[in-house]
Amino acid sequence: MKLRLFACLALVLLCAAGACDPRGRIEAAQRAADEFHRRYSAQQYAEIYQNTTSVFRNSASQQDFENYEKDVQAKLGTIKSTDLNNYSVLYLFTGPMVRLDYQTTFAKGHAAESFEVRFKDGKPVIESYRIDNPLLH
C-alpha cells in the first residue's frame, strides 16, 4: 500500500514538473537579466534594487548596492555585449529558480556574471547577483 502511494505521488510530481515549462522559465529569467543590464547601462541602480526579491534586498542596503554598482561602472564601464554560457532550472519547494551564467564584455574588460531568478506571481524577479572580475576585488 505504501509503495503504491509513493508511486502515485512520484507520478503526480513528475507530471507537475513537466508542466512547469522550463524553457519559458529560462526565457523569462533572461528577460529579467536583460532588464538588469539595460538599467545598469542607464545607471538606474535604484530601479534595479527595487525590482529584486526581499532576499536580495536583505543582503545589502539600497545605498550599498548603488555605491557598488557605481564602482563597477567606474572600473569596467558600460556593457558592450553579454553571452549566456550556462543555465539551470531548479524546482524547489519554494518554487522554481533559474540560474543564468553570463560572460559579459564591458568597455574596460570582461566579467563573469551570475543571476538567480525566482518567480513572484509568475513574473521573474532577481534574487541573487554576482559579478567577478579582478578589478572589483
PDB file of C-alpha atoms in Angstrom:
ATOM      1  CA  MET A   1       0.000   0.000   0.000  1.00  0.00           C
ATOM      2  CA  LYS A   2       2.765   2.459   0.929  1.00  0.00           C
ATOM      3  CA  LEU A   3       4.637   1.576  -2.254  1.00  0.00           C
ATOM      4  CA  ARG A   4       1.537   2.280  -4.354  1.00  0.00           C
ATOM      5  CA  LEU A   5       1.001   5.620  -2.588  1.00  0.00           C
ATOM      6  CA  PHE A   6       4.657   6.528  -3.160  1.00  0.00           C
ATOM      7  CA  ALA A   7       4.410   5.585  -6.849  1.00  0.00           C
ATOM      8  CA  CYS A   8       1.274   7.722  -7.286  1.00  0.00           C
ATOM      9  CA  LEU A   9       2.922  10.665  -5.549  1.00  0.00           C
ATOM     10  CA  ALA A  10       6.019  10.315  -7.730  1.00  0.00           C
ATOM     11  CA  LEU A  11       3.848  10.235 -10.864  1.00  0.00           C
ATOM     12  CA  VAL A  12       1.988  13.381  -9.799  1.00  0.00           C
ATOM     13  CA  LEU A  13       5.263  15.184  -9.090  1.00  0.00           C
ATOM     14  CA  LEU A  14       6.719  14.162 -12.455  1.00  0.00           C
ATOM     15  CA  CYS A  15       3.615  15.387 -14.270  1.00  0.00           C
ATOM     16  CA  ALA A  16       3.687  18.661 -12.364  1.00  0.00           C
ATOM     17  CA  ALA A  17       7.382  19.164 -13.109  1.00  0.00           C
ATOM     18  CA  GLY A  18       6.758  18.540 -16.805  1.00  0.00           C
ATOM     19  CA  ALA A  19       4.027  21.161 -16.819  1.00  0.00           C
ATOM     20  CA  CYS A  20       6.306  23.827 -15.378  1.00  0.00           C
ATOM     21  CA  ASP A  21       7.691  24.850 -18.787  1.00  0.00           C
ATOM     22  CA  PRO A  22      11.443  25.062 -18.114  1.00  0.00           C
ATOM     23  CA  ARG A  23      12.122  26.819 -21.456  1.00  0.00           C
ATOM     24  CA  GLY A  24       9.571  29.508 -20.624  1.00  0.00           C
ATOM     25  CA  ARG A  25      11.177  29.978 -17.198  1.00  0.00           C
ATOM     26  CA  ILE A  26      14.635  30.349 -18.763  1.00  0.00           C
ATOM     27  CA  GLU A  27      13.387  32.876 -21.312  1.00  0.00           C
ATOM     28  CA  ALA A  28      11.623  34.890 -18.598  1.00  0.00           C
ATOM     29  CA  ALA A  29      14.767  34.856 -16.442  1.00  0.00           C
ATOM     30  CA  GLN A  30      16.799  36.060 -19.445  1.00  0.00           C
ATOM     31  CA  ARG A  31      14.401  38.976 -19.875  1.00  0.00           C
ATOM     32  CA  ALA A  32      14.973  39.896 -16.207  1.00  0.00           C
ATOM     33  CA  ALA A  33      18.755  39.778 -16.705  1.00  0.00           C
ATOM     34  CA  ASP A  34      18.429  41.849 -19.895  1.00  0.00           C
ATOM     35  CA  GLU A  35      16.421  44.442 -17.950  1.00  0.00           C
ATOM     36  CA  PHE A  36      19.118  44.470 -15.250  1.00  0.00           C
ATOM     37  CA  HIS A  37      21.741  45.123 -17.944  1.00  0.00           C
ATOM     38  CA  ARG A  38      19.666  47.900 -19.557  1.00  0.00           C
ATOM     39  CA  ARG A  39      19.194  49.612 -16.204  1.00  0.00           C
ATOM     40  CA  TYR A  40      22.876  49.187 -15.355  1.00  0.00           C
ATOM     41  CA  SER A  41      23.842  50.871 -18.621  1.00  0.00           C
ATOM     42  CA  ALA A  42      21.393  53.704 -17.879  1.00  0.00           C
ATOM     43  CA  GLN A  43      22.781  53.934 -14.317  1.00  0.00           C
ATOM     44  CA  GLN A  44      19.302  53.230 -12.889  1.00  0.00           C
ATOM     45  CA  TYR A  45      20.612  51.356  -9.860  1.00  0.00           C
ATOM     46  CA  ALA A  46      17.675  52.217  -7.590  1.00  0.00           C
ATOM     47  CA  GLU A  47      15.272  50.697 -10.131  1.00  0.00           C
ATOM     48  CA  ILE A  48      17.367  47.522 -10.258  1.00  0.00           C
ATOM     49  CA  TYR A  49      17.314  47.291  -6.467  1.00  0.00           C
ATOM     50  CA  GLN A  50      13.569  47.878  -6.190  1.00  0.00           C
ATOM     51  CA  ASN A  51      12.830  45.049  -8.649  1.00  0.00           C
ATOM     52  CA  THR A  52      14.545  42.305  -6.637  1.00  0.00           C
ATOM     53  CA  THR A  53      13.368  39.849  -4.002  1.00  0.00           C
ATOM     54  CA  SER A  54      13.438  40.554  -0.287  1.00  0.00           C
ATOM     55  CA  VAL A  55      16.326  38.074  -0.018  1.00  0.00           C
ATOM     56  CA  PHE A  56      18.356  40.300  -2.350  1.00  0.00           C
ATOM     57  CA  ARG A  57      17.356  43.495  -0.538  1.00  0.00           C
ATOM     58  CA  ASN A  58      18.147  41.967   2.868  1.00  0.00           C
ATOM     59  CA  SER A  59      21.701  41.188   1.722  1.00  0.00           C
ATOM     60  CA  ALA A  60      22.608  44.861   1.159  1.00  0.00           C
ATOM     61  CA  SER A  61      21.089  48.261   1.699  1.00  0.00           C
ATOM     62  CA  GLN A  62      19.992  50.207  -1.363  1.00  0.00           C
ATOM     63  CA  GLN A  63      22.775  52.741  -0.776  1.00  0.00           C
ATOM     64  CA  ASP A  64      25.426  50.000  -0.535  1.00  0.00           C
ATOM     65  CA  PHE A  65      24.109  48.379  -3.719  1.00  0.00           C
ATOM     66  CA  GLU A  66      24.073  51.678  -5.599  1.00  0.00           C
ATOM     67  CA  ASN A  67      27.604  52.507  -4.438  1.00  0.00           C
ATOM     68  CA  TYR A  68      28.812  49.076  -5.538  1.00  0.00           C
ATOM     69  CA  GLU A  69      27.236  49.408  -8.984  1.00  0.00           C
ATOM     70  CA  LYS A  70      28.726  52.887  -9.386  1.00  0.00           C
ATOM     71  CA  ASP A  71      32.124  51.375  -8.567  1.00  0.00           C
ATOM     72  CA  VAL A  72      31.578  48.633 -11.157  1.00  0.00           C
ATOM     73  CA  GLN A  73      30.614  51.265 -13.731  1.00  0.00           C
ATOM     74  CA  ALA A  74      33.738  53.324 -12.917  1.00  0.00           C
ATOM     75  CA  LYS A  75      36.075  50.322 -13.177  1.00  0.00           C
ATOM     76  CA  LEU A  76      34.523  48.372 -16.048  1.00  0.00           C
ATOM     77  CA  GLY A  77      32.412  50.918 -17.910  1.00  0.00           C
ATOM     78  CA  THR A  78      29.301  50.234 -19.919  1.00  0.00           C
ATOM     79  CA  ILE A  79      28.200  46.836 -21.157  1.00  0.00           C
ATOM     80  CA  LYS A  80      29.183  46.084 -24.728  1.00  0.00           C
ATOM     81  CA  SER A  81      27.841  42.518 -25.017  1.00  0.00           C
ATOM     82  CA  THR A  82      26.623  39.560 -22.998  1.00  0.00           C
ATOM     83  CA  ASP A  83      26.926  35.861 -23.737  1.00  0.00           C
ATOM     84  CA  LEU A  84      24.827  33.337 -21.829  1.00  0.00           C
ATOM     85  CA  ASN A  85      27.249  30.494 -21.032  1.00  0.00           C
ATOM     86  CA  ASN A  86      25.143  28.276 -18.834  1.00  0.00           C
ATOM     87  CA  TYR A  87      21.726  27.997 -17.236  1.00  0.00           C
ATOM     88  CA  SER A  88      19.880  25.658 -14.929  1.00  0.00           C
ATOM     89  CA  VAL A  89      16.354  25.358 -13.582  1.00  0.00           C
ATOM     90  CA  LEU A  90      15.716  24.109 -10.067  1.00  0.00           C
ATOM     91  CA  TYR A  91      12.274  23.167  -8.829  1.00  0.00           C
ATOM     92  CA  LEU A  92      12.334  23.771  -5.095  1.00  0.00           C
ATOM     93  CA  PHE A  93       9.586  23.532  -2.503  1.00  0.00           C
ATOM     94  CA  THR A  94       9.511  27.335  -2.533  1.00  0.00           C
ATOM     95  CA  GLY A  95       9.030  27.384  -6.307  1.00  0.00           C
ATOM     96  CA  PRO A  96      11.194  27.342  -9.420  1.00  0.00           C
ATOM     97  CA  MET A  97      14.530  29.143  -9.593  1.00  0.00           C
ATOM     98  CA  VAL A  98      16.639  29.777 -12.696  1.00  0.00           C
ATOM     99  CA  ARG A  99      20.376  30.379 -12.598  1.00  0.00           C
ATOM    100  CA  LEU A 100      21.970  32.190 -15.533  1.00  0.00           C
ATOM    101  CA  ASP A 101      25.736  32.494 -16.035  1.00  0.00           C
ATOM    102  CA  TYR A 102      26.997  35.140 -18.437  1.00  0.00           C
ATOM    103  CA  GLN A 103      30.362  36.168 -19.833  1.00  0.00           C
ATOM    104  CA  THR A 104      29.940  39.916 -20.182  1.00  0.00           C
ATOM    105  CA  THR A 105      32.118  42.321 -22.130  1.00  0.00           C
ATOM    106  CA  PHE A 106      32.383  45.821 -20.703  1.00  0.00           C
ATOM    107  CA  ALA A 107      34.108  48.855 -22.202  1.00  0.00           C
ATOM    108  CA  LYS A 108      37.143  48.247 -19.949  1.00  0.00           C
ATOM    109  CA  GLY A 109      37.219  44.465 -19.615  1.00  0.00           C
ATOM    110  CA  HIS A 110      35.332  41.224 -19.150  1.00  0.00           C
ATOM    111  CA  ALA A 111      33.457  39.768 -16.194  1.00  0.00           C
ATOM    112  CA  ALA A 112      31.585  36.621 -15.233  1.00  0.00           C
ATOM    113  CA  GLU A 113      28.043  37.353 -14.041  1.00  0.00           C
ATOM    114  CA  SER A 114      25.569  35.036 -12.328  1.00  0.00           C
ATOM    115  CA  PHE A 115      21.890  35.687 -11.729  1.00  0.00           C
ATOM    116  CA  GLU A 116      19.483  33.628  -9.653  1.00  0.00           C
ATOM    117  CA  VAL A 117      15.908  34.402 -10.609  1.00  0.00           C
ATOM    118  CA  ARG A 118      12.744  33.451  -8.708  1.00  0.00           C
ATOM    119  CA  PHE A 119       9.161  33.918  -9.822  1.00  0.00           C
ATOM    120  CA  LYS A 120       6.621  36.009  -7.950  1.00  0.00           C
ATOM    121  CA  ASP A 121       3.069  35.874  -9.273  1.00  0.00           C
ATOM    122  CA  GLY A 122       4.528  34.305 -12.427  1.00  0.00           C
ATOM    123  CA  LYS A 123       6.961  37.171 -13.031  1.00  0.00           C
ATOM    124  CA  PRO A 124      10.764  36.804 -12.879  1.00  0.00           C
ATOM    125  CA  VAL A 125      12.473  38.625 -10.017  1.00  0.00           C
ATOM    126  CA  ILE A 126      16.222  38.644  -9.362  1.00  0.00           C
ATOM    127  CA  GLU A 127      17.115  37.072  -6.045  1.00  0.00           C
ATOM    128  CA  SER A 128      20.881  36.953  -6.350  1.00  0.00           C
ATOM    129  CA  TYR A 129      23.522  38.649  -8.494  1.00  0.00           C
ATOM    130  CA  ARG A 130      27.263  38.085  -8.599  1.00  0.00           C
ATOM    131  CA  ILE A 131      29.926  39.665 -10.780  1.00  0.00           C
ATOM    132  CA  ASP A 132      33.557  38.504 -10.859  1.00  0.00           C
ATOM    133  CA  ASN A 133      36.454  40.485 -12.260  1.00  0.00           C
ATOM    134  CA  PRO A 134      39.905  41.085 -10.696  1.00  0.00           C
ATOM    135  CA  LEU A 135      39.386  44.863 -10.819  1.00  0.00           C
ATOM    136  CA  LEU A 136      36.447  44.540  -8.433  1.00  0.00           C
ATOM    137  CA  HIS A 137      38.366  42.866  -5.577  1.00  0.00           C
TER     138      HIS A 137
END
